[in-house]
Short mmCIF file of C-alpha atoms in Angstrom, two decimals:
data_model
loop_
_atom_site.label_atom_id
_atom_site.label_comp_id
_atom_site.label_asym_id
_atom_site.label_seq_id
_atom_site.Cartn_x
_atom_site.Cartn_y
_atom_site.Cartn_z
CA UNK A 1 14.68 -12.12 -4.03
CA UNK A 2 11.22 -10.70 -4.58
CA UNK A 3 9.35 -8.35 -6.69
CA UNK A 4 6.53 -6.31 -5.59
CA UNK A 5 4.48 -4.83 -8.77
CA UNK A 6 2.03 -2.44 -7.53
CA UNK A 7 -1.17 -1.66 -9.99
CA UNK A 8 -4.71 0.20 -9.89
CA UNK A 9 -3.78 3.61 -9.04
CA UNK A 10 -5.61 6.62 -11.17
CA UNK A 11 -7.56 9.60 -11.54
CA UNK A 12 -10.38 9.80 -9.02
CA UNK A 13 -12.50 12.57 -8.08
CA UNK A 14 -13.20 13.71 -3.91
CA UNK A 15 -15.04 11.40 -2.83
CA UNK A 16 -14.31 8.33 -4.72
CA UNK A 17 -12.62 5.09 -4.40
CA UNK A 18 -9.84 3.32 -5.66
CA UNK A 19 -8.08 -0.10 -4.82
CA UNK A 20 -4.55 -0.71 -5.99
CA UNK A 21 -3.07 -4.10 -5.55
CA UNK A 22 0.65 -4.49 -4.80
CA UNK A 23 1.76 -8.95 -6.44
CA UNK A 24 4.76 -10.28 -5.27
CA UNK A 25 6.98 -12.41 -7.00
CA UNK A 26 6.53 -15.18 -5.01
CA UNK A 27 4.14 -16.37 -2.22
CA UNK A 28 4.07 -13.69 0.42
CA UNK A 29 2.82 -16.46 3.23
CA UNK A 30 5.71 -16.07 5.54
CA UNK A 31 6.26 -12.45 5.32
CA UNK A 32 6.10 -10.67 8.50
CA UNK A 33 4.63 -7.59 7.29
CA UNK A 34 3.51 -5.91 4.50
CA UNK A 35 2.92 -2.35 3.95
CA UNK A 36 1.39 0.78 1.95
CA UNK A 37 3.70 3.81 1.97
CA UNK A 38 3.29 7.03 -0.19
CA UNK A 39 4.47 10.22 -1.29
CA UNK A 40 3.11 13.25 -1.72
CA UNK A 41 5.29 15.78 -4.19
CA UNK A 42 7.46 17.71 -1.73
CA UNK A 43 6.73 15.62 0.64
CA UNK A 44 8.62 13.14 2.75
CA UNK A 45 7.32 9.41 2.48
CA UNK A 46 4.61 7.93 4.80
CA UNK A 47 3.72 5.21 6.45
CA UNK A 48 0.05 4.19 5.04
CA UNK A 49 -1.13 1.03 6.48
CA UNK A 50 0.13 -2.71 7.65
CA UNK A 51 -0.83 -5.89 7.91
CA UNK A 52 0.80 -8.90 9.22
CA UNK A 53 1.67 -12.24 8.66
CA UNK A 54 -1.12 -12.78 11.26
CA UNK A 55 -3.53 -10.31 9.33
CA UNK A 56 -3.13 -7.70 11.96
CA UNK A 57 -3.31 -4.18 10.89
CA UNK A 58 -2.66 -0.88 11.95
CA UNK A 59 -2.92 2.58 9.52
CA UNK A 60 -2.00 6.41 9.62
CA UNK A 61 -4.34 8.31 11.59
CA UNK A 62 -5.04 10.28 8.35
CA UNK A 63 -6.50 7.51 7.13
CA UNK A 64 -8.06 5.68 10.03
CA UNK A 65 -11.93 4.95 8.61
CA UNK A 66 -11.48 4.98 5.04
CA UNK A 67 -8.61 2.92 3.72
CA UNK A 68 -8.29 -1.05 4.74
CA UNK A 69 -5.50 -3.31 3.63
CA UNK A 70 -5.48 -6.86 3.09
CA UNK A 71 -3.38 -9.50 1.87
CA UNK A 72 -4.21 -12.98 -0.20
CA UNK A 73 -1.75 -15.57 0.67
CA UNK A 74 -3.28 -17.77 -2.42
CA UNK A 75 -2.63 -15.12 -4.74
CA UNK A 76 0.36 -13.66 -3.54
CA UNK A 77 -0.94 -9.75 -3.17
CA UNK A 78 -1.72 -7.14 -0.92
CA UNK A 79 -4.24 -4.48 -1.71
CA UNK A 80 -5.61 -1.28 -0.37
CA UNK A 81 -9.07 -0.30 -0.56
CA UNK A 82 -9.60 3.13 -0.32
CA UNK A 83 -12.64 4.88 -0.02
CA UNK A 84 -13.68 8.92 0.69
CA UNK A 85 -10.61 9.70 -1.06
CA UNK A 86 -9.95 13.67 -0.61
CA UNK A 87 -7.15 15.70 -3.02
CA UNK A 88 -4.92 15.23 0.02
CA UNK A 89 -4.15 11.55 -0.42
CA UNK A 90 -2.64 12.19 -3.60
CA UNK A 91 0.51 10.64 -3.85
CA UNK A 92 2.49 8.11 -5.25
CA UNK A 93 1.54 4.60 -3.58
CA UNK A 94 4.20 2.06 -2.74
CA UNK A 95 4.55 -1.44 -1.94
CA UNK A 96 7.24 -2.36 0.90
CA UNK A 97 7.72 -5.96 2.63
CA UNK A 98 10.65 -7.18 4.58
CA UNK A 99 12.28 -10.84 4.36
CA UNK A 100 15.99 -10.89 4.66
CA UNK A 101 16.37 -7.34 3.58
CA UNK A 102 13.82 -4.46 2.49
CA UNK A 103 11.52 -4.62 -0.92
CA UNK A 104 10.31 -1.79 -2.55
CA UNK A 105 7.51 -1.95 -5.48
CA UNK A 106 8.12 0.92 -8.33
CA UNK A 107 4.68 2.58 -6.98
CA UNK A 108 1.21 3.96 -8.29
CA UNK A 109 0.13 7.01 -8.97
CA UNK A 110 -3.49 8.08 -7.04
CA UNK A 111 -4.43 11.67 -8.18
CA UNK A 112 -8.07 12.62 -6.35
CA UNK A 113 -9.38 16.22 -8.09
CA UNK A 114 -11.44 18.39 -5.95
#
């Protein structure tokens, strides 16, 4: 069993940067992947970024250039660092892993103003 608490969304304007952080309930060294997905109101939920066990990642070409996950195997979290933020990443942020079933985090709200 795990729990994924993700924190450090907000209010930004275009342009700006935020970095939420997703902490797991227990140490996150063994799991495969872990990911950023959001959602956009109205909108179907996307794949953000992922990094894996190895530290390998891979993001949405939206995003490609201006947001970078990591993870910190010490501490247990995952974060996303996200810079040049534009009103269209908006969304609700979530936290997902995968280790015997799927994990879900309750999500963070980003808002970016123009």
């Amino acid at each position: 069993q795990v729990q994924l608490a993700e924190s450090g969304g907000g209010l930004v304007q275009s342009g700006g940067s935020l970095r939420p952080f997703c902490a797991a309930s227990r140490s996150i060294f063994s799991f495969n992947a872990m990911c950023w997905y959001r959602q956009a109101p109205g909108k179907q939920r996307e794949l953000v970024a992922t990094i894996t066990e190895a530290g390998s990642t891979n993001y949405a070409d939206s995003v490609k250039g201006r947001f970078t996950i990591s993870r910190d195997n010490v501490s247990n979290t995952v974060s996303l660092q996200m810079n040049s933020l534009e009103p269209e990443d908006t969304a609700v942020y979530y936290c997902w892993t995968y280790t015997g079933r799927v994990y879900w985090g309750q999500g963070t709200q980003v808002t970016v103003s123009s």
